mmCIF file of C-alpha atoms and ligand atoms in Angstrom:
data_model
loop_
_atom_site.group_PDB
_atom_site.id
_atom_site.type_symbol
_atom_site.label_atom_id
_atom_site.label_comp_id
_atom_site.label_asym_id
_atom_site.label_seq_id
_atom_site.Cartn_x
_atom_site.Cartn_y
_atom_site.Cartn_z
ATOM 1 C CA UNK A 13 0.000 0.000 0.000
ATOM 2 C CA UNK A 14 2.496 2.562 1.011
ATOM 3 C CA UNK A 15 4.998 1.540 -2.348
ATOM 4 C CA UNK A 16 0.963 2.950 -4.223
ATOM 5 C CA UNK A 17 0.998 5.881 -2.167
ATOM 6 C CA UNK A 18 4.492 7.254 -2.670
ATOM 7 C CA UNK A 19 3.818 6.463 -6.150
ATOM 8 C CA UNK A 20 0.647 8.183 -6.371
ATOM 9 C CA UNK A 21 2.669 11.108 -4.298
ATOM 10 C CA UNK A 22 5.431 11.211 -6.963
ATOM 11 C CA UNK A 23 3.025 11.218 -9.794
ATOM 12 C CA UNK A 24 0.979 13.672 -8.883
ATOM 13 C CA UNK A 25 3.830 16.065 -7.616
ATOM 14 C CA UNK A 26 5.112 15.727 -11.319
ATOM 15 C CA UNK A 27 1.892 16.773 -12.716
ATOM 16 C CA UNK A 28 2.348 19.747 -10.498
ATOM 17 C CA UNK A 29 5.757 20.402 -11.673
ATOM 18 C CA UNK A 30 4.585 20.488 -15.409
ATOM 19 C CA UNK A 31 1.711 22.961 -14.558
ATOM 20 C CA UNK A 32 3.929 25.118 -12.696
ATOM 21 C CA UNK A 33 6.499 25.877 -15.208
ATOM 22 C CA UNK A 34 10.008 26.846 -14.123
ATOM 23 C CA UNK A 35 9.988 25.599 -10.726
ATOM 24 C CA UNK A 36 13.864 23.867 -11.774
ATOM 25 C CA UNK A 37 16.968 25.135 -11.443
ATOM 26 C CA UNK A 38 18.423 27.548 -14.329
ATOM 27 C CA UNK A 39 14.973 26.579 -15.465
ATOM 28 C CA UNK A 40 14.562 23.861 -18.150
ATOM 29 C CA UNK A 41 15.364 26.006 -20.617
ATOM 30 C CA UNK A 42 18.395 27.375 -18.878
ATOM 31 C CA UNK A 43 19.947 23.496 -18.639
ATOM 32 C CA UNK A 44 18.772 22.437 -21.930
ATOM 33 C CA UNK A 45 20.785 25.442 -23.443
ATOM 34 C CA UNK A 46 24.015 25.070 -21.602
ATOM 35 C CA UNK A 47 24.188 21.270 -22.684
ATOM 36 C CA UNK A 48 22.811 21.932 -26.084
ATOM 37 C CA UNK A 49 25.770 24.575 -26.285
ATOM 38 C CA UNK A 50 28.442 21.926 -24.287
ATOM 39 C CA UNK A 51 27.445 19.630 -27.270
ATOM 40 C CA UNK A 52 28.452 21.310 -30.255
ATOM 41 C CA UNK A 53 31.907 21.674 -29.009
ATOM 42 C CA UNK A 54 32.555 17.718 -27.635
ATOM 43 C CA UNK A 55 35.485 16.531 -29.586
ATOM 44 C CA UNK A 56 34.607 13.569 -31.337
ATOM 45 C CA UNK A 57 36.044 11.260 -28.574
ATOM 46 C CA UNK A 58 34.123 13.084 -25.517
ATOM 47 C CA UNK A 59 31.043 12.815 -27.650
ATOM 48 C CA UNK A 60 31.361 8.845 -27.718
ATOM 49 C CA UNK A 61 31.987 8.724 -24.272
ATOM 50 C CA UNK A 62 29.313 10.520 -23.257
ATOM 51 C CA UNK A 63 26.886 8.876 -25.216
ATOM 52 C CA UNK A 64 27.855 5.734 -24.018
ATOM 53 C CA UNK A 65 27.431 6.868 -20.476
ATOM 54 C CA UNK A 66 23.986 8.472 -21.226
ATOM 55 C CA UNK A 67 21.107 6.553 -20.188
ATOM 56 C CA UNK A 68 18.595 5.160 -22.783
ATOM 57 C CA UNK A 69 15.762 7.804 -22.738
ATOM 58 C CA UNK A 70 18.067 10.615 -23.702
ATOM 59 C CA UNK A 71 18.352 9.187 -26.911
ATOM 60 C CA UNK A 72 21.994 10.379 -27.266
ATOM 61 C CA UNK A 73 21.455 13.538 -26.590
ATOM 62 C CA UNK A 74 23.039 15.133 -23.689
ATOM 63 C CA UNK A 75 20.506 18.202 -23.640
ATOM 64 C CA UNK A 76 17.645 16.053 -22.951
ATOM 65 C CA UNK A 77 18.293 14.840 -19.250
ATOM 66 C CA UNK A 78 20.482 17.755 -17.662
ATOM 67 C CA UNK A 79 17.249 18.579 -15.890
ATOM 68 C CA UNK A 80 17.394 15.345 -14.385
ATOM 69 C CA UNK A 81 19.039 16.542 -10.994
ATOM 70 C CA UNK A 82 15.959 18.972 -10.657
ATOM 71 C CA UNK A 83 13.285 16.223 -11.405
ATOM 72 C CA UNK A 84 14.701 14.116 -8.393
ATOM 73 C CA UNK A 85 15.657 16.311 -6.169
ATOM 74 C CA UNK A 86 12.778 16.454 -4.101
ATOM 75 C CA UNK A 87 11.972 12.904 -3.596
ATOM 76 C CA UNK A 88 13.247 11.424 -0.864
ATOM 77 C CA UNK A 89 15.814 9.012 -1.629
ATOM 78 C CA UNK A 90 17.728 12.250 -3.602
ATOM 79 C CA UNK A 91 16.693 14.826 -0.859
ATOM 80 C CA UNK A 92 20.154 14.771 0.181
ATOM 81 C CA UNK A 93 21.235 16.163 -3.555
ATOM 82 C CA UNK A 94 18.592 19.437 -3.016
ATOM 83 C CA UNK A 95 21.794 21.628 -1.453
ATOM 84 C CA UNK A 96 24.381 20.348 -4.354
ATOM 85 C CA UNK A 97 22.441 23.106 -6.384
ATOM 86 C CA UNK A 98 24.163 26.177 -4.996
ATOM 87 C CA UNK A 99 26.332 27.893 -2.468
ATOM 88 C CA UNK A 100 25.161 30.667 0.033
ATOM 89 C CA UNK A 101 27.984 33.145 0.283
ATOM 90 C CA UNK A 102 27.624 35.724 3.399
ATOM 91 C CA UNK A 103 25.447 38.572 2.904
ATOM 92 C CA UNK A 104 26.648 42.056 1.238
ATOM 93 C CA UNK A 105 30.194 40.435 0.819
ATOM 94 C CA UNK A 106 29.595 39.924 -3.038
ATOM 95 C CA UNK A 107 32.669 37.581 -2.619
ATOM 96 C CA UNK A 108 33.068 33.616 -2.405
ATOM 97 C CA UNK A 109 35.669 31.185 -0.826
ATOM 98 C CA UNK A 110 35.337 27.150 -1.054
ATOM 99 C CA UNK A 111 36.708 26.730 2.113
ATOM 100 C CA UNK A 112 34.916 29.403 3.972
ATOM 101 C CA UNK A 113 31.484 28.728 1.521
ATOM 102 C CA UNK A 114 31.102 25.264 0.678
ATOM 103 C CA UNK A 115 29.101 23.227 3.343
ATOM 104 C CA UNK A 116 25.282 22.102 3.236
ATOM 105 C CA UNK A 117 23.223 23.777 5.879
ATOM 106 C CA UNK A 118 24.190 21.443 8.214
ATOM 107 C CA UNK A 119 27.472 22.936 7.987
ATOM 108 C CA UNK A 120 28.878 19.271 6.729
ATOM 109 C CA UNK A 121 31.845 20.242 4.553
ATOM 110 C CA UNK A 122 31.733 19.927 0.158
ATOM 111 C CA UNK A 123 28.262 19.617 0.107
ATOM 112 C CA UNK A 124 27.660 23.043 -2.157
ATOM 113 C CA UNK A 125 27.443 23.080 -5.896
ATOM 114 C CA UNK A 126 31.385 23.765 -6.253
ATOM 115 C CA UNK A 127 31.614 20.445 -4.035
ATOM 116 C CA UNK A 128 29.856 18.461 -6.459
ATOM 117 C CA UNK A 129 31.428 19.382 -9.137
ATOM 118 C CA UNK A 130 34.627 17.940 -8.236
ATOM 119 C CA UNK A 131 32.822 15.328 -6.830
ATOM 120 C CA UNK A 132 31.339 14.035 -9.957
ATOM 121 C CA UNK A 133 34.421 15.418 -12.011
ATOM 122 C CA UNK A 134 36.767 12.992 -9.961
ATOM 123 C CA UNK A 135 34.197 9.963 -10.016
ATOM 124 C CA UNK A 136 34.094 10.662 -13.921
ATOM 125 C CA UNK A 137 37.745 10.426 -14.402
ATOM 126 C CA UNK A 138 38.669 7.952 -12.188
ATOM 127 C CA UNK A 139 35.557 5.341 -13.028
ATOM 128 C CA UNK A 140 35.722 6.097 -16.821
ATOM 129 C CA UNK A 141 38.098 3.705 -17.410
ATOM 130 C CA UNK A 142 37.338 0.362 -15.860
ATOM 131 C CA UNK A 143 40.203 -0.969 -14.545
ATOM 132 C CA UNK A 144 39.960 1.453 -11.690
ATOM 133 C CA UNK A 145 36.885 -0.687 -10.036
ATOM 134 C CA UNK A 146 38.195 0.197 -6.051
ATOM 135 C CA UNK A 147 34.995 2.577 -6.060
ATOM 136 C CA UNK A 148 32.161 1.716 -7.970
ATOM 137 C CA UNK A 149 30.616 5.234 -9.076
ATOM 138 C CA UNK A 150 27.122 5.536 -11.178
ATOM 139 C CA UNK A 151 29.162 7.395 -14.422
ATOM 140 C CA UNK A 152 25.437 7.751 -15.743
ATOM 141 C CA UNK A 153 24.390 9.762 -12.436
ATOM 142 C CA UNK A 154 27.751 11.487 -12.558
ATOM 143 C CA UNK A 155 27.445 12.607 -15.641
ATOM 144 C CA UNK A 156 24.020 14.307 -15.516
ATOM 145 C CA UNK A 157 24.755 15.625 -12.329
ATOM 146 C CA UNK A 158 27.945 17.568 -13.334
ATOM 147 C CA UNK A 159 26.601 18.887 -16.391
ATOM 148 C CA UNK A 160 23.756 20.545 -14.884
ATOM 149 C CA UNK A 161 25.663 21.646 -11.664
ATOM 150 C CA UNK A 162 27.905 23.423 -13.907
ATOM 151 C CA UNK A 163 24.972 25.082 -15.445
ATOM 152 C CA UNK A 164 23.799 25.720 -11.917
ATOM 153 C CA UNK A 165 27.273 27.721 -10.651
ATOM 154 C CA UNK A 166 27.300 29.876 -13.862
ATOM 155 C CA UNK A 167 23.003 31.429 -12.806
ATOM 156 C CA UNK A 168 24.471 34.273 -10.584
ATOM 157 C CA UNK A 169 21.543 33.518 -7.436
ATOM 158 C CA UNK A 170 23.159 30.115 -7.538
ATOM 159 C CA UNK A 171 26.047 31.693 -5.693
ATOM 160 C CA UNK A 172 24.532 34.613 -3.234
ATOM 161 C CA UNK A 173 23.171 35.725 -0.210
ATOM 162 C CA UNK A 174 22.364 33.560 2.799
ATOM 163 C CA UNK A 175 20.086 35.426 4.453
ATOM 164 C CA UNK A 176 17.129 35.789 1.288
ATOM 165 C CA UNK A 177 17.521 32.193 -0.131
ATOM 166 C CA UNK A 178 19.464 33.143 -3.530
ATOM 167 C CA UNK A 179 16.720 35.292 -3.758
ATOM 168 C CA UNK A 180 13.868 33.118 -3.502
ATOM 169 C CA UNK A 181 12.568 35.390 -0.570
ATOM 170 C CA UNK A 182 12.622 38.585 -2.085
ATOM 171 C CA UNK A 183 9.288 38.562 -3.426
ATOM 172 C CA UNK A 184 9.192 41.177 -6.846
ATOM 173 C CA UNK A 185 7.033 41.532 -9.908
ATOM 174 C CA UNK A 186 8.337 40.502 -13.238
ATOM 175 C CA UNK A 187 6.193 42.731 -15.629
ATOM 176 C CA UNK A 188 2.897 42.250 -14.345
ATOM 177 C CA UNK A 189 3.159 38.914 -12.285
ATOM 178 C CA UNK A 190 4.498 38.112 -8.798
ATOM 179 C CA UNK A 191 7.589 35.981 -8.834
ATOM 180 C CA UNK A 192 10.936 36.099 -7.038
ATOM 181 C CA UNK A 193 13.569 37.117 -7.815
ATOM 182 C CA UNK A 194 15.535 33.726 -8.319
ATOM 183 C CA UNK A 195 12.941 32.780 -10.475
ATOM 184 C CA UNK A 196 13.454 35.719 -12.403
ATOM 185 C CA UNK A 197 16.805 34.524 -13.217
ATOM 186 C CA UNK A 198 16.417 30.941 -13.159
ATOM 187 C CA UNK A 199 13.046 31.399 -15.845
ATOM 188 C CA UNK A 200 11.900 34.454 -16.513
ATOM 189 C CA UNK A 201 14.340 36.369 -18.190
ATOM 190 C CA UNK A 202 15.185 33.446 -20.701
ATOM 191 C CA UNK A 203 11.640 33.070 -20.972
ATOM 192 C CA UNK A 204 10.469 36.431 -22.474
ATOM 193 C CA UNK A 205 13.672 36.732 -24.176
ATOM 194 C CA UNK A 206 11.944 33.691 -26.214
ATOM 195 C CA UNK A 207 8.456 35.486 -26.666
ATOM 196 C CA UNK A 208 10.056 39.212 -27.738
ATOM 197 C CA UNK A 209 13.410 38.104 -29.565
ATOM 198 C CA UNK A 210 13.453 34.351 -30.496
ATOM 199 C CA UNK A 211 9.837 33.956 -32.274
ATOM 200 C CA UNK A 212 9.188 31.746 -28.843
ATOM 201 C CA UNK A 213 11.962 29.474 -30.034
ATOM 202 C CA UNK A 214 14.317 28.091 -27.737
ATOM 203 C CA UNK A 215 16.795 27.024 -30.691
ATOM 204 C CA UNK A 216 16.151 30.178 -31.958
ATOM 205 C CA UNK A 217 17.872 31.605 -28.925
ATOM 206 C CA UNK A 218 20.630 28.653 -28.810
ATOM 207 C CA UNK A 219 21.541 30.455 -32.239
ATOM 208 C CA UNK A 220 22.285 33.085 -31.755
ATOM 209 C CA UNK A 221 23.945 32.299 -28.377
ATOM 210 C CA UNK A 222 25.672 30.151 -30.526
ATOM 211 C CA UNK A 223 26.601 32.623 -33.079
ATOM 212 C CA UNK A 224 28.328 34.812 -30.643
ATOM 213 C CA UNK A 225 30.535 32.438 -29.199
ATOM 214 C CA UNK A 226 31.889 31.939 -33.081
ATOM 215 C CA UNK A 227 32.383 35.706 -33.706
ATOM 216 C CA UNK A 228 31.430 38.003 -30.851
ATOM 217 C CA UNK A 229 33.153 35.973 -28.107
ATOM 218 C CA UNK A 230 35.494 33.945 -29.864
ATOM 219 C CA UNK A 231 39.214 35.567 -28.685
ATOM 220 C CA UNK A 232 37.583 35.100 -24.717
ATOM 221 C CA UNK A 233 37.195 31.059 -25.460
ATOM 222 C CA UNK A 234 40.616 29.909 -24.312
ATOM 223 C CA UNK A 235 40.368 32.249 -21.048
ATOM 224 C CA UNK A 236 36.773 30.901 -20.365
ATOM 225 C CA UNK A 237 37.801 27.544 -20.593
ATOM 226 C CA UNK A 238 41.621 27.481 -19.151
ATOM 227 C CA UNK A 239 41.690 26.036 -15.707
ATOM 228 C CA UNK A 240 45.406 27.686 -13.709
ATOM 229 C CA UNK A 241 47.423 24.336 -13.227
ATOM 230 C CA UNK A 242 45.087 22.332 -15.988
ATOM 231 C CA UNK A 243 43.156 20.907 -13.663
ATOM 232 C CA UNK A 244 40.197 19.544 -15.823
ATOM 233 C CA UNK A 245 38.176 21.480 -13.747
ATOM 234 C CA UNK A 246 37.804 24.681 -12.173
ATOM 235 C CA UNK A 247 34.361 25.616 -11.062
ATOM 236 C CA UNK A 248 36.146 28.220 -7.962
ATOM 237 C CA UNK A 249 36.327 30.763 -10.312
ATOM 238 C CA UNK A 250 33.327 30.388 -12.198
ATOM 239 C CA UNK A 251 31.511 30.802 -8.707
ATOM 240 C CA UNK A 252 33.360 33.981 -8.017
ATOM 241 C CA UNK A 253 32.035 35.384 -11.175
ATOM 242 C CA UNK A 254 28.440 34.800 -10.952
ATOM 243 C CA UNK A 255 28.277 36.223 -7.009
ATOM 244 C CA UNK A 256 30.011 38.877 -8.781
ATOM 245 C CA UNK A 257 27.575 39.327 -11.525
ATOM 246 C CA UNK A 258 24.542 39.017 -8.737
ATOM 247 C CA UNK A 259 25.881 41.947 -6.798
ATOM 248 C CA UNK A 260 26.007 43.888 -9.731
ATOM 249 C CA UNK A 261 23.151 43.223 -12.275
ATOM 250 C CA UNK A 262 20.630 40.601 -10.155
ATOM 251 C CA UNK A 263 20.184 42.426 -6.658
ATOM 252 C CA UNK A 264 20.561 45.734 -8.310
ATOM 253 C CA UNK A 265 17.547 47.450 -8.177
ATOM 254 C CA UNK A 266 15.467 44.631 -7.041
ATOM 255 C CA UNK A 267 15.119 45.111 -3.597
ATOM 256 C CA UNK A 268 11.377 42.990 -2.317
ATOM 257 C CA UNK A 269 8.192 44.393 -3.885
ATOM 258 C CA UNK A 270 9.907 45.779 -6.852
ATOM 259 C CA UNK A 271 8.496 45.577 -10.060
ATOM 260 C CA UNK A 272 11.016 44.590 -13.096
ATOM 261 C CA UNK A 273 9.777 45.621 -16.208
ATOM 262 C CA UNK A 274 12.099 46.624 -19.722
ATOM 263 C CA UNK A 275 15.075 48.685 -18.064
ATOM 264 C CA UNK A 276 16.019 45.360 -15.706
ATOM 265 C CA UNK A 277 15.167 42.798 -18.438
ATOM 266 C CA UNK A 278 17.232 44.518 -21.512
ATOM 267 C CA UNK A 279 19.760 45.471 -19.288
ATOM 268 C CA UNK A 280 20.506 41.907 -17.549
ATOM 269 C CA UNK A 281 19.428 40.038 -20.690
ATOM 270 C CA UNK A 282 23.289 39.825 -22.382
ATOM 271 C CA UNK A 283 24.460 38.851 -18.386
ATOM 272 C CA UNK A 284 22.276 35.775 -19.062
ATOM 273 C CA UNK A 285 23.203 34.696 -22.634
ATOM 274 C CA UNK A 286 26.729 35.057 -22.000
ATOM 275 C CA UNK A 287 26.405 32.759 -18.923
ATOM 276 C CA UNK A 288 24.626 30.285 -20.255
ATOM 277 C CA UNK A 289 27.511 30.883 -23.233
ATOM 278 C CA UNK A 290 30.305 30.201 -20.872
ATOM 279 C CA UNK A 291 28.523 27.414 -19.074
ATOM 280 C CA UNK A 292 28.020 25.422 -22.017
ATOM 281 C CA UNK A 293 31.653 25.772 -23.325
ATOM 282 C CA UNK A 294 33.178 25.452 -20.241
ATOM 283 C CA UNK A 295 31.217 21.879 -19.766
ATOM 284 C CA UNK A 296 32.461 20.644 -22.999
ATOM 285 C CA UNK A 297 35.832 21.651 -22.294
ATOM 286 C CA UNK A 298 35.619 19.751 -19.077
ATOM 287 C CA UNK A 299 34.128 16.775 -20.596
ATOM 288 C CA UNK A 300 36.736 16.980 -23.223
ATOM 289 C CA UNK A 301 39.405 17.193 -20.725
ATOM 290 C CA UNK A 302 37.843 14.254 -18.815
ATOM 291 C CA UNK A 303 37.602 11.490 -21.675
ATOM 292 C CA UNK A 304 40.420 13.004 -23.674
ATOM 293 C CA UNK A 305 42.663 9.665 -24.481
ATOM 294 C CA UNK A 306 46.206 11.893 -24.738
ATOM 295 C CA UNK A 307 46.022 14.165 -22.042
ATOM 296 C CA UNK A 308 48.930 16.746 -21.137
ATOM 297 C CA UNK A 309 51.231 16.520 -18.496
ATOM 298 C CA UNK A 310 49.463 19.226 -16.127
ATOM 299 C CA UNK A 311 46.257 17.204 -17.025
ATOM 300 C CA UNK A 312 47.807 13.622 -15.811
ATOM 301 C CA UNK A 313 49.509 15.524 -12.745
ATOM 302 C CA UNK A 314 46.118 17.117 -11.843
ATOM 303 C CA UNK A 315 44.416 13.739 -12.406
ATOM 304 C CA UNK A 316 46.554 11.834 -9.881
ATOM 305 C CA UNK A 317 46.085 14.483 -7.494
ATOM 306 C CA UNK A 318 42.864 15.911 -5.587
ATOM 307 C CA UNK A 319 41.863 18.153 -8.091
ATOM 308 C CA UNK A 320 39.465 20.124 -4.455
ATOM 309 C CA UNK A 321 41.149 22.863 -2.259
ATOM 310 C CA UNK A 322 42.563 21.616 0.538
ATOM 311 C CA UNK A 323 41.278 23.414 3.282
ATOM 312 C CA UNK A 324 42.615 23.882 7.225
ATOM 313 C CA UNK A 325 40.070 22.281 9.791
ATOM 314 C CA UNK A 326 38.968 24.966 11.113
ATOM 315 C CA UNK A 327 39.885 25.269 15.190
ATOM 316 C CA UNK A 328 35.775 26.591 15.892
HETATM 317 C C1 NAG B 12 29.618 12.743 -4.244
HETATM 318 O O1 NAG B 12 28.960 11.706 -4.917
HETATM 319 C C2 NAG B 12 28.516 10.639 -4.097
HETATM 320 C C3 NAG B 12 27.859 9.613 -4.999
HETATM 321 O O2 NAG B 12 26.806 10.175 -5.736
HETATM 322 C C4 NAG B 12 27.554 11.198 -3.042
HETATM 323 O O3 NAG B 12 27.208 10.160 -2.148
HETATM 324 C C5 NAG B 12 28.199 12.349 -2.280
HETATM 325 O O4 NAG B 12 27.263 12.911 -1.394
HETATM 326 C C6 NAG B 12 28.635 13.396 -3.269
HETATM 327 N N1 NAG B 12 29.229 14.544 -2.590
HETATM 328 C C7 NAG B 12 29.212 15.766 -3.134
HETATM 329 C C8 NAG B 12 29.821 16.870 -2.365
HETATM 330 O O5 NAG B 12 28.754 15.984 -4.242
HETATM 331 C C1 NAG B 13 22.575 4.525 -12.879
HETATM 332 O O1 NAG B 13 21.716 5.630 -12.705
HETATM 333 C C2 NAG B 13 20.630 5.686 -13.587
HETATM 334 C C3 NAG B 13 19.883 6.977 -13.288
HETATM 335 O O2 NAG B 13 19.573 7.069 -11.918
HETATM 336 C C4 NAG B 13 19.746 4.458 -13.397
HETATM 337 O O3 NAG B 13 18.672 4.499 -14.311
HETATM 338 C C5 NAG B 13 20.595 3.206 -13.627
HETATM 339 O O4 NAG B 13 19.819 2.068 -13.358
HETATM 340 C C6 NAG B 13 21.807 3.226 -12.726
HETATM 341 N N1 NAG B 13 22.687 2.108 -13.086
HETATM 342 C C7 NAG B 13 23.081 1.218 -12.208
HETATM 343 C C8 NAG B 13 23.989 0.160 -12.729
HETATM 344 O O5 NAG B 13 22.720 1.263 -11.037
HETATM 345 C C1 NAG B 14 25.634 39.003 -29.083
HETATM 346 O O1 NAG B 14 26.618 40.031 -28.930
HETATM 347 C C2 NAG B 14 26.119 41.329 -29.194
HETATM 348 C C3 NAG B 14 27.294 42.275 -29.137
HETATM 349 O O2 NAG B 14 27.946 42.206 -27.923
HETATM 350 C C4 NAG B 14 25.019 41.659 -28.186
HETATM 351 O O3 NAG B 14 24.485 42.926 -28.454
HETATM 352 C C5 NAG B 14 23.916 40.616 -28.282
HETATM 353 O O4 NAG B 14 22.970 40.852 -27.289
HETATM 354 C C6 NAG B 14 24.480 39.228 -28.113
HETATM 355 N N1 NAG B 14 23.456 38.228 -28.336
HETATM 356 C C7 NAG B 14 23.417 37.073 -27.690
HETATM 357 C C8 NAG B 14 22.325 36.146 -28.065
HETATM 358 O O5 NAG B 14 24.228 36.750 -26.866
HETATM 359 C C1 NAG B 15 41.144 4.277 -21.061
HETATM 360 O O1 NAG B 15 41.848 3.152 -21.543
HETATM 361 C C2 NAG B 15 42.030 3.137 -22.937
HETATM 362 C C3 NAG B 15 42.649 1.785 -23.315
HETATM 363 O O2 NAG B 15 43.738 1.517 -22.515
HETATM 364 C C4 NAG B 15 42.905 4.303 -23.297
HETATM 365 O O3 NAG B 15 43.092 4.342 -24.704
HETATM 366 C C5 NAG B 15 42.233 5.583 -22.857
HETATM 367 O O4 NAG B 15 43.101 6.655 -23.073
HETATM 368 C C6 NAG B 15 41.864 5.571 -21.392
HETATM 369 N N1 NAG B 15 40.998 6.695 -21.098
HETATM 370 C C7 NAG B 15 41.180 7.483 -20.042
HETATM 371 C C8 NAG B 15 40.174 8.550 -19.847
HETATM 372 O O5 NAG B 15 42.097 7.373 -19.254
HETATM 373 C C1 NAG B 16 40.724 29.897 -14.086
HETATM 374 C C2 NAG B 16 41.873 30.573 -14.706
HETATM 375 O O1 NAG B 16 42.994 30.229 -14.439
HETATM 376 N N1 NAG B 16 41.609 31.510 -15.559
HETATM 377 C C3 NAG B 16 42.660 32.240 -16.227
HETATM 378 C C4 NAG B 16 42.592 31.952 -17.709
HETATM 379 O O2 NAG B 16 43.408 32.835 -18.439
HETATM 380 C C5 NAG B 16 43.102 34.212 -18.231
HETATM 381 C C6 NAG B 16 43.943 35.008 -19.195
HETATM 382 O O3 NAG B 16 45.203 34.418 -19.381
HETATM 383 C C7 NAG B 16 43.348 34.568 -16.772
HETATM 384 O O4 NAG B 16 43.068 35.935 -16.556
HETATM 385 C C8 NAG B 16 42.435 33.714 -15.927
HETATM 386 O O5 NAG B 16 42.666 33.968 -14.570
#
């Protein structure tokens, strides 16, 4: 009876998620363009591997299930995978440390959205090839996971305030409806960017994201992508950018029962595209990195080590 019930529970709370559109992370449409981005610049050998790691309903494509971690994350064998979305930095500091930053709310240590990133980047390169079986890692999970976390550190209220929630509790108006302001970022900016410039068309929008990284963008690729020691991974920075970017263009003028209207959308529209840009070239070059057969020497030398901050156990 109960298995029936938690079914009937499950099914039901994804009807709800359907009808309430955008209650995800990035939203939907956020992940699906960061991955659909990542995808057109997999080398050939990253592409294989990944869809040989993808799980049948994706079909091969990558785009299709880096929502995944947002469908679960509420049920309650993956409730623990809810605070792997984000980190809360301290209030007004419009900075971020890992060491000082990344814990759950527990306070437990990695659990943060940088966390997982390594996390699933170091189960990824260490289970890829199979003679490592010590640990035996889901690559499928790991896979999904990291690509939409790395969405998740590159939406600036993925990496903010403490106090309101990422901005989830500052309640504004986006044009004429209530919202907040996280979902603002998450949804509805990419949203009516679709209805007034992309003929409602989210590969409309890819496009021309698209088209910018070729010509627009193309001379900041290599210092998007480049990780210090050539780590395959780097999310630390990323994460510094995007509290960064919510001090300056997300809280700005958004302070609770503000309404947003054309100067806050037009103005923090090109924030958006070029972080979805960055997040989906930055997860293909870490995917590339990660299933590239002939790495470099700073790539082996990172691999062997922990690619994480060390940090000092704090005396407290
Ligand atoms: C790392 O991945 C394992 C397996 O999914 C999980 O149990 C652990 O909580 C993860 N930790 C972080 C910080 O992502
Ligand atoms: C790996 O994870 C996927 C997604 O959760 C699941 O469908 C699959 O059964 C898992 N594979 C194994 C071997 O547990
Ligand atoms: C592309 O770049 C131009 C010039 O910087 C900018 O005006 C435009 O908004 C960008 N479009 C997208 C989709 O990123
Ligand atoms: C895995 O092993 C194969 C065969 O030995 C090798 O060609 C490939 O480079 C390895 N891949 C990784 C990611 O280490
Ligand atoms: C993460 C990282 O090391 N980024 C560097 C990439 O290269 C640019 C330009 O050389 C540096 O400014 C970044 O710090």
């Amino acid at each position: 009876m109960s298995g029936f019930k938690l079914w009937w529970i499950e099914g039901a709370f994804a009807i709800l998620l359907l009808l309430v559109p955008g209650n995800l992370g990035w939203g939907k449409e956020g992940h699906y363009a960061t991955c659909k981005i990542a995808e057109s610049f997999l080398t050939e050998e990253a592409l294989k591997a990944v869809k040989e790691l993808l799980p049948e309903t994706a079909e091969g494509d990558l785009a299709s299930v880096c929502s995944w971690p947002d469908e679960i994350k509420h049920r309650y064998n993956w409730r623990w995978t809810s605070e792997l979305h984000y980190v809360d930095t301290p209030d007004f500091r419009c900075n971020y440390d890992y060491c000082r930053d990344c814990h759950d709310s527990s306070g437990v240590k990695d659990n943060c959205v940088t966390g997982a990133i390594y996390n699933y980047t170091e189960q990824l390169i260490t289970g890829y090839n199979a003679s490592n079986s010590a640990v035996n890692y889901n690559l499928t999970e790991a896979l999904m996971f990291l690509s939409h976390y790395i969405g998740d550190v590159h939406q600036p209220l993925h990496v903010s305030f403490t106090s309101d929630e990422g901005g989830n509790t500052i309640t504004v108006r986006w044009y004429k409806r209530k919202t907040n302001l996280h979902h603002v970022w998450d949804s509805d900016i990419i949203e009516s960017a679709m209805k007034t410039f992309y003929d409602k068309d989210l590969d409309v929008m890819i496009s021309a994201i698209e088209k910018n990284i070729s010509d627009t963008w193309s001379n900041d690729i290599s210092s998007w992508t480049n990780c210090t020691s050539g780590e395959e991974v780097c999310p630390d920075p990323w994460a510094s950018e995007s509290i960064k970017f919510a001090c300056n263009y997300a809280y700005r003028n958004a302070t609770p029962g503000t309404t947003l209207g054309d100067d806050y959308f037009l103005s923090r529209l090109p924030v958006v595209e070029m972080r979805l840009a960055q997040g989906g070239v930055r997860l293909a070059a870490t995917l590339n990195r990660i299933f590239d057969s002939r790495p470099s020497i700073a790539h082996k030398l990172a691999s062997f080590g922990n690619i994480q901050p060390t940090c000092q156990i704090s005396s407290s």
